[in-house]
Coordinates of C-alpha atoms in Angstrom, one line a residue:
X834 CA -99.4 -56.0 37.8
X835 CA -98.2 -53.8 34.9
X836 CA -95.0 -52.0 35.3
X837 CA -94.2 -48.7 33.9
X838 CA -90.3 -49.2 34.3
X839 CA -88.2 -47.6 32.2
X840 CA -90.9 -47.3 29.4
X841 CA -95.1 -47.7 28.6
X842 CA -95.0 -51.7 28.7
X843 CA -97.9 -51.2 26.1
X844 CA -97.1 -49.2 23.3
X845 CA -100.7 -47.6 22.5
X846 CA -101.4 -46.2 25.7
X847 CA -100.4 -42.4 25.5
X848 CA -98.0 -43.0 22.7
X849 CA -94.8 -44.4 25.1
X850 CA -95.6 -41.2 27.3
X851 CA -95.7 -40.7 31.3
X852 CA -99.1 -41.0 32.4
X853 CA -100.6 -37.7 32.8
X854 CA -100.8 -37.4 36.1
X855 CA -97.0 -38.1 36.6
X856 CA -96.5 -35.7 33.8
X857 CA -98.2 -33.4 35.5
X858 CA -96.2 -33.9 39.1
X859 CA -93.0 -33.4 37.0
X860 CA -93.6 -30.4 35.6
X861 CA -95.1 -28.6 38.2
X862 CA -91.7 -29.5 40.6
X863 CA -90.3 -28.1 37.0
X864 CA -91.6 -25.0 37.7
X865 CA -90.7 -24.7 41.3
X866 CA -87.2 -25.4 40.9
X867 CA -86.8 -22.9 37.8
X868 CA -88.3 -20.4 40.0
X869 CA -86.2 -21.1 42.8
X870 CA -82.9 -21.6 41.0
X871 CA -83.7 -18.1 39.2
X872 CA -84.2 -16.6 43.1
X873 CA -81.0 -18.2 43.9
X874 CA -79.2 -16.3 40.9
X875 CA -80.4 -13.3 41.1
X876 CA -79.9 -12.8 44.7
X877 CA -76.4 -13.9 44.1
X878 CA -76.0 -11.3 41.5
X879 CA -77.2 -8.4 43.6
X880 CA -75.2 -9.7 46.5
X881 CA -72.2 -9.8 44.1
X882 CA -72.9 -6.2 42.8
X883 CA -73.5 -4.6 46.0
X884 CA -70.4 -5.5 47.8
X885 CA -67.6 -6.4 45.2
X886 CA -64.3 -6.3 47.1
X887 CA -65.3 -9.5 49.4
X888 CA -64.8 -12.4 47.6
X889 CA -66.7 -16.2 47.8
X890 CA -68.3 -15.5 51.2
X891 CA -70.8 -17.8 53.0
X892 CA -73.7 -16.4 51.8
X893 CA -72.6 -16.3 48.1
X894 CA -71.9 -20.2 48.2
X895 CA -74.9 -20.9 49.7
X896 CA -76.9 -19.6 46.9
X897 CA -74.9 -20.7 44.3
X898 CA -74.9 -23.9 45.4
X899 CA -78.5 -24.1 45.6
X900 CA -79.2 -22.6 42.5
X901 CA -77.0 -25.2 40.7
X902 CA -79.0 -28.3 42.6
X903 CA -82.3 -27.1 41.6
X904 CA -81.5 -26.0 37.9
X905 CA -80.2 -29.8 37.8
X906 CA -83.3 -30.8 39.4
X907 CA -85.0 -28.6 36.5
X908 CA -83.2 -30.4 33.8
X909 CA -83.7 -33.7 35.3
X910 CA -87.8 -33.5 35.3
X911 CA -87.9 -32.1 32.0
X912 CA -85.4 -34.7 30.7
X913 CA -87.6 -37.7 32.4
X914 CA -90.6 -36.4 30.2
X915 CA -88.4 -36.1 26.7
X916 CA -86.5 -39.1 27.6
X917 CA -89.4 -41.7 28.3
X918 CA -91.6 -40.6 25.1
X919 CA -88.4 -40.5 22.9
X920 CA -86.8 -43.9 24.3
X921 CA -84.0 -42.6 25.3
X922 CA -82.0 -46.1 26.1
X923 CA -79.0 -44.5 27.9
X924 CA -81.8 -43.1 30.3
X925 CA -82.5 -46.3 31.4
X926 CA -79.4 -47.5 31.4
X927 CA -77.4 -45.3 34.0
X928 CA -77.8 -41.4 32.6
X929 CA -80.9 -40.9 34.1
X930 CA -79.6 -42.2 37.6
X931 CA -76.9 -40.0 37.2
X932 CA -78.9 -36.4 36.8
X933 CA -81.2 -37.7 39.3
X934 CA -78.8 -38.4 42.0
X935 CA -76.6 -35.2 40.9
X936 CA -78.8 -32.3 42.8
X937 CA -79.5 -34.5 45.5
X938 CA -75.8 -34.6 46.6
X939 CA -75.7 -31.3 45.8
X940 CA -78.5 -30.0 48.3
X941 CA -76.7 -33.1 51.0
X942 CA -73.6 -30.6 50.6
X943 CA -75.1 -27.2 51.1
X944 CA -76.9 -28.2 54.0
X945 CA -73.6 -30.1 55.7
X946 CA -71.5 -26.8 55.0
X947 CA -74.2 -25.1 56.7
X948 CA -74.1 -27.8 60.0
X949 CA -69.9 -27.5 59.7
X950 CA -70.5 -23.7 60.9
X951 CA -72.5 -24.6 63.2
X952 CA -70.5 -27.1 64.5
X953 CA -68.1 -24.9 64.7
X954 CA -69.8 -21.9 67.0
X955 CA -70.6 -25.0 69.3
X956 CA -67.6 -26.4 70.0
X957 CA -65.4 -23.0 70.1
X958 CA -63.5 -22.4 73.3
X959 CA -62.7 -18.9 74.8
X960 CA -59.2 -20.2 73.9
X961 CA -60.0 -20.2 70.6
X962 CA -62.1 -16.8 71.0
X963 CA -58.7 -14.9 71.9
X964 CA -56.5 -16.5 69.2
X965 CA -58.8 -15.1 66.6
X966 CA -58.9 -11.8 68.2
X967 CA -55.4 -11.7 68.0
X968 CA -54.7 -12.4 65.3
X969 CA -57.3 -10.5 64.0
X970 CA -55.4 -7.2 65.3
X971 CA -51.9 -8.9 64.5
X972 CA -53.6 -8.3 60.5
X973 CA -55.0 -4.8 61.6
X974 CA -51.4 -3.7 62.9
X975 CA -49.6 -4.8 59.6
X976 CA -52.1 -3.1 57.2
X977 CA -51.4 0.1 59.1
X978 CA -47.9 0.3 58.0
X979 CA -48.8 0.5 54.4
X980 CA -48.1 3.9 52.5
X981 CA -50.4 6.4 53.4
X982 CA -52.9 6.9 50.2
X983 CA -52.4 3.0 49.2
X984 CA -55.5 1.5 50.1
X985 CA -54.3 -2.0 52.0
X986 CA -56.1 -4.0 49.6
X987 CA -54.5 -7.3 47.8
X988 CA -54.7 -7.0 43.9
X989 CA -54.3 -10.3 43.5
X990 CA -56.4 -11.1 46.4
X991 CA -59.3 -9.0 44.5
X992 CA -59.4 -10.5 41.9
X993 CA -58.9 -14.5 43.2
X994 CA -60.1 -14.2 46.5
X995 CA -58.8 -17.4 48.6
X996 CA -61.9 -18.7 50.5
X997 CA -61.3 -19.6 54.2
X998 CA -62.1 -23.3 55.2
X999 CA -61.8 -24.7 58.2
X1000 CA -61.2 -28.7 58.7
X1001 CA -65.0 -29.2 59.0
X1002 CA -65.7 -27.5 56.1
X1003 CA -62.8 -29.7 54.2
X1004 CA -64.4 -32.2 55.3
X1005 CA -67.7 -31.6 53.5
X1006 CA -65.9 -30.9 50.5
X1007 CA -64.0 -34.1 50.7
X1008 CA -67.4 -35.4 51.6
X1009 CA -69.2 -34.2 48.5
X1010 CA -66.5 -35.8 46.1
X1011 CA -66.3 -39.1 47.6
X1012 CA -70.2 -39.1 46.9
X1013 CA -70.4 -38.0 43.6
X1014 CA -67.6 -41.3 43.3
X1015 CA -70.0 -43.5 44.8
X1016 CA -72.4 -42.5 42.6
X1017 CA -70.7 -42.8 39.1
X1018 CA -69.7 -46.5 40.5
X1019 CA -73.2 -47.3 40.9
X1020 CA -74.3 -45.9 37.4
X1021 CA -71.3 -48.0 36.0
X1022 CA -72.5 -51.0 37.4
X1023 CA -76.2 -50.2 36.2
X1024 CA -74.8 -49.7 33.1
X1025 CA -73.3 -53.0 33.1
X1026 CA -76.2 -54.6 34.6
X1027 CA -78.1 -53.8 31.1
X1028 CA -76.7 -56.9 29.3
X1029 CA -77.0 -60.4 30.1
X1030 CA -75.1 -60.8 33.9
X1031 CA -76.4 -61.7 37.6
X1032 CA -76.2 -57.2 38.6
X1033 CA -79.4 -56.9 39.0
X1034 CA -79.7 -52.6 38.1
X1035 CA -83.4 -52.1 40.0
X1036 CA -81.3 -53.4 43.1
X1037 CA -78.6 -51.5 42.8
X1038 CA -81.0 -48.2 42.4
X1039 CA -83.3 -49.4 46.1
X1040 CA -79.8 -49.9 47.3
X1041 CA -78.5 -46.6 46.3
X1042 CA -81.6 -45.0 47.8
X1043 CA -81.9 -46.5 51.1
X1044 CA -78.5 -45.4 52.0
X1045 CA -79.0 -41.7 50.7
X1046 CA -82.1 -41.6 52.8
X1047 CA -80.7 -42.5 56.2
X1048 CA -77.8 -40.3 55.1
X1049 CA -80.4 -37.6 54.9
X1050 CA -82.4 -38.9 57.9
X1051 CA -79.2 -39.0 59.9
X1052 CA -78.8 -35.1 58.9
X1053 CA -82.1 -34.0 59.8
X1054 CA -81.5 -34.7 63.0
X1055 CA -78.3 -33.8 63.6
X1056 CA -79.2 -30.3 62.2
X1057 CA -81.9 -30.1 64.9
X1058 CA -79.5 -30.9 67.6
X1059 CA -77.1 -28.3 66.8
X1060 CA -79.6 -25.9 66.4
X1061 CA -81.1 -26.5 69.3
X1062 CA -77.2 -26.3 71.0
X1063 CA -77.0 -23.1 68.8
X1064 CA -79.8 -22.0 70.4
X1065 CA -79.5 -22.4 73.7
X1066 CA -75.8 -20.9 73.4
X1067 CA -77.4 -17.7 71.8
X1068 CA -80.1 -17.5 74.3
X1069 CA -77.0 -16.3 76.9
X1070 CA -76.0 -13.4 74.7
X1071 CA -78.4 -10.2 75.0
X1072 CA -78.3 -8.2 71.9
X1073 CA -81.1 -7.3 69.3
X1074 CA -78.8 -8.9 66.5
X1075 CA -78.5 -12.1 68.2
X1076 CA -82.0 -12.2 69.0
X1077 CA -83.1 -12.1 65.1
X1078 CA -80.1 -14.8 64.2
X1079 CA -81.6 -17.2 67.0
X1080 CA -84.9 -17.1 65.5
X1081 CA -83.1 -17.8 62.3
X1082 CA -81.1 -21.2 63.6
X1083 CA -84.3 -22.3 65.6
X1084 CA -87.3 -21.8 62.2
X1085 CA -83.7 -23.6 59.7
X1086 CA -83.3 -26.6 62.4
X1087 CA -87.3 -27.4 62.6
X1088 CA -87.6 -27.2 59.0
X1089 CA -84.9 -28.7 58.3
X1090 CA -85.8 -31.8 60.6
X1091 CA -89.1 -32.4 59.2
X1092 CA -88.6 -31.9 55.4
X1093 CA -85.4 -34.2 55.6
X1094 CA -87.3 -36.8 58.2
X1095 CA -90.0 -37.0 56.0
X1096 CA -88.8 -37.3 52.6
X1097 CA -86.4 -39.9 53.7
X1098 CA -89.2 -42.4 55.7
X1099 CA -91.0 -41.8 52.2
X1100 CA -88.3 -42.8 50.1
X1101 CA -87.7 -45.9 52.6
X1102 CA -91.0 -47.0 52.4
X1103 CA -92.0 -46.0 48.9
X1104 CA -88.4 -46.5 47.1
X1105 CA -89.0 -43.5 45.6
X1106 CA -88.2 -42.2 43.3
X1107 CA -86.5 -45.3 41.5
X1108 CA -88.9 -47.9 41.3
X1109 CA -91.9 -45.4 41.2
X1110 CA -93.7 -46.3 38.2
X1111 CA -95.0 -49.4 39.3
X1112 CA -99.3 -49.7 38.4
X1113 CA -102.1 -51.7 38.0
X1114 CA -104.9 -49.0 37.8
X1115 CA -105.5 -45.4 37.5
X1116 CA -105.8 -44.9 41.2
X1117 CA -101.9 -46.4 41.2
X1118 CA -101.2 -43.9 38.6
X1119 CA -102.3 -41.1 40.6
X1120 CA -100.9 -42.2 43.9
X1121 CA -97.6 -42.7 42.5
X1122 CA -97.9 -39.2 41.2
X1123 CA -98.5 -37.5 44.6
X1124 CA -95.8 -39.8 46.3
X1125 CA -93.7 -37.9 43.5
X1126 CA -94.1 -34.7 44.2
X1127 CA -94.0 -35.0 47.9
X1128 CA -91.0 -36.6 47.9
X1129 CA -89.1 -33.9 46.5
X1130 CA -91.1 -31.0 46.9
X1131 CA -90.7 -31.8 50.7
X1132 CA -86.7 -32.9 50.0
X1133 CA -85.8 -30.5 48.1
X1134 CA -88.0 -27.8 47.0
X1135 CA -89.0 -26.5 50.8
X1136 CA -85.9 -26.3 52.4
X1137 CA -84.1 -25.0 49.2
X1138 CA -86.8 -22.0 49.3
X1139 CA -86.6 -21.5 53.0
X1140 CA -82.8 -20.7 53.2
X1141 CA -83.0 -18.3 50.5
X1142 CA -85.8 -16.7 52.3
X1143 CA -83.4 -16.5 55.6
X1144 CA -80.5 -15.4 53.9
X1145 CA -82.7 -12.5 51.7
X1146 CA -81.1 -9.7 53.0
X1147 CA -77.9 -7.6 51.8
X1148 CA -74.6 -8.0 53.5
X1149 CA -72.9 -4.6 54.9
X1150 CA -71.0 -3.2 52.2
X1151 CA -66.9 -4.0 53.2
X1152 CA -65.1 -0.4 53.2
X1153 CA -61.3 0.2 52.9
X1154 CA -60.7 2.3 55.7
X1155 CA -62.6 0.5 59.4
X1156 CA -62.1 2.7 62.0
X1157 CA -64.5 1.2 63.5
X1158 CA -62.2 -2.1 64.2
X1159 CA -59.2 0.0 64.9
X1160 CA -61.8 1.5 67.8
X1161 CA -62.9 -2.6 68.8
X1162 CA -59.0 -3.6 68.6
X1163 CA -58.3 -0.9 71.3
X1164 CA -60.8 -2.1 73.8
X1165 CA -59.6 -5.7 73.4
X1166 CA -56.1 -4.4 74.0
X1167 CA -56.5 -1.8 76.7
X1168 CA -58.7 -4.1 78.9
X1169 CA -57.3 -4.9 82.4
X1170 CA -56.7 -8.9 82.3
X1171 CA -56.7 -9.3 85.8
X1172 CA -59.5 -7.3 87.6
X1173 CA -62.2 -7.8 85.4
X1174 CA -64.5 -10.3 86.1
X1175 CA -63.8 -14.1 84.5
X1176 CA -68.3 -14.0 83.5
X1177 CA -68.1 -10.6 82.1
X1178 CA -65.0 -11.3 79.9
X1179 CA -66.5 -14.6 78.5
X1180 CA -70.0 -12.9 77.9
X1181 CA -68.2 -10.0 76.1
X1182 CA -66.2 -12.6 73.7
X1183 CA -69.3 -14.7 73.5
X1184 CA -71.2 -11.5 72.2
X1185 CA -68.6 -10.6 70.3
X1186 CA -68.3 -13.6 68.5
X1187 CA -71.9 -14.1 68.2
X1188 CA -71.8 -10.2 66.4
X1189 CA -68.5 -11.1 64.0
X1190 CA -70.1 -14.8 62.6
X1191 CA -73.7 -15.0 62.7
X1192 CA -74.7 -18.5 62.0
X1193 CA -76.7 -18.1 58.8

């Protein structure tokens, strides 16, 4: 069997090229991920532009985060193509491992920030319901004994807004470093494993992939499960606005469930996309092609597009003066604790809640 491993093993066929099929797999996910990473920025820009005074929100990180993975993806496809027909050595050799695994930890990241909120609606307590409200007021009461005419707004907060994390979301940060360590380690070793030594690099690569895809298998399915939990807590709270974000978890959950599920089984079975390039015919050529392109236009490409599609709209534009949370601090305050009803109180803070966070 011939192998098309880093480079042509024959150097007249296509000039040291990617087959043409492959070539044309690579640039068409090219294409995809430009368009999506431009989607990505741009919304971020007019999310940026219509409400300037709040600072790194959830939404914002999101789409920046996502933009970045799949202009990395961009650069990685296009660089495969320049790399292989200019022999690029240092492609073979650990750099091309290294932009490949980039925007896949990347994406691993955005969508474990996005299970850490989830995580954290489902496990909230009313306990934990009351603290925020108070201390929500506890903020509104100090900001109204600033000067009348000084607008209770932070200079310094304006300008470097401090984003709120919570431990799960410390986690994933903590998380996303410790992976992209893991990953330089391995590209060191294939580096090492160029010259004349018992590392074997094409191991280290199936190795390297087998673990990322029951990483990613393992997230599929614990996004379903909290969606589904998400769900089912939503369900309990009647309100139009809830109704839309529940449709939102449930359509997120699926997708996210069968894109990651199936990319993963493909890479496990397949070892794609590191040892890909293995043929004997054109048939091989073109099957390796289409394994290509599913494997990250399902990974990648879908679920990428599909959060930027939930999270299209506009947030509310944030205004100095809320009267409207003076009014909401009133009612929290003013409420009878001891003849109301224990269901009615803990639907109201569940509605509440559901109304101040939504999950997307």
């Amino acid at each position: 069997m011939g192998r098309y491993g880093p480079f042509p093993a024959a150097a007249g066929d296509g000039g040291g090229c990617l087959p043409l099929p492959i070539v044309a797999a690579e640039v068409a996910l090219s294409i995809v991920d430009g368009a999506i990473a431009t989607a990505a920025f741009v919304q971020l820009a007019r999310i940026h532009r219509h409400n300037q005074l709040q600072g790194w929100t959830r939404q914002k990180i999101f789409h920046f985060m996502i933009g970045l993975s799949n202009i990395v993806f961009l650069v990685y496809f296009v660089s495969t193509i320049i790399a292989t027909c200019q022999r690029w050595i240092c492609w073979v050799h650990g750099c091309g491992f290294v932009l490949m695994a980039s925007p896949q930890i990347l994406l691993l990241a955005s969508f474990l920030l996005l299970l850490s909120f989830w995580v954290d609606l489902c496990h909230q307590t009313n306990d934990e319901d009351e603290e925020d409200v108070r201390s929500h007021r506890e903020a509104l009461l100090d900001s109204t004994k600033t000067k009348p005419g000084i607008p209770p707004v932070n200079i310094r907060q304006r300008c470097c807004p401090r984003i709120q994390l919570g431990s799960r979301q410390k986690f994933v940060i903590l998380v996303l470093v410790l992976s992209f360590v893991v990953m330089f380690a391995f590209a060191i070793l294939i580096w090492v494993g160029r010259g004349e030594n018992p590392i074997d690099s094409s191991l280290l690569k199936r190795v390297y992939l087998d673990v990322f895809s029951v990483v990613v298998l393992v997230l599929g399915g614990a996004q379903a499960c909290y969606g589904a939990l998400l769900f089912s807590k939503m369900s309990k709270v009647r309100s139009e606005t809830v109704s839309t974000e529940k449709r939102k978890v449930a359509s997120l959950a699926a997708v996210s469930l069968m894109c990651f599920s199936s990319s993963a089984i493909l890479a496990l079975v397949t070892n794609v996309p590191v040892l890909l390039y293995w043929y004997s015919t054109d048939a091989d050529i073109i099957y390796n092609a289409v394994i290509l392109f599913v494997y990250y236009f399902l990974g990648s490409s879908v679920p990428s597009g599909f959060v930027l599609w939930i999270m299209r709209d506009l947030p509310h534009r944030q205004v100095v003066e809320r009267p409207t949370e003076s009014r909401v601090v009133t009612l929290f305050r003013e409420r009878p604790s001891t003849t109301q009803d224990p269901q009615w109180r803990t639907a109201v803070t569940s509605s509440n809640k559901a109304l101040k966070s939504s999950p997307i």
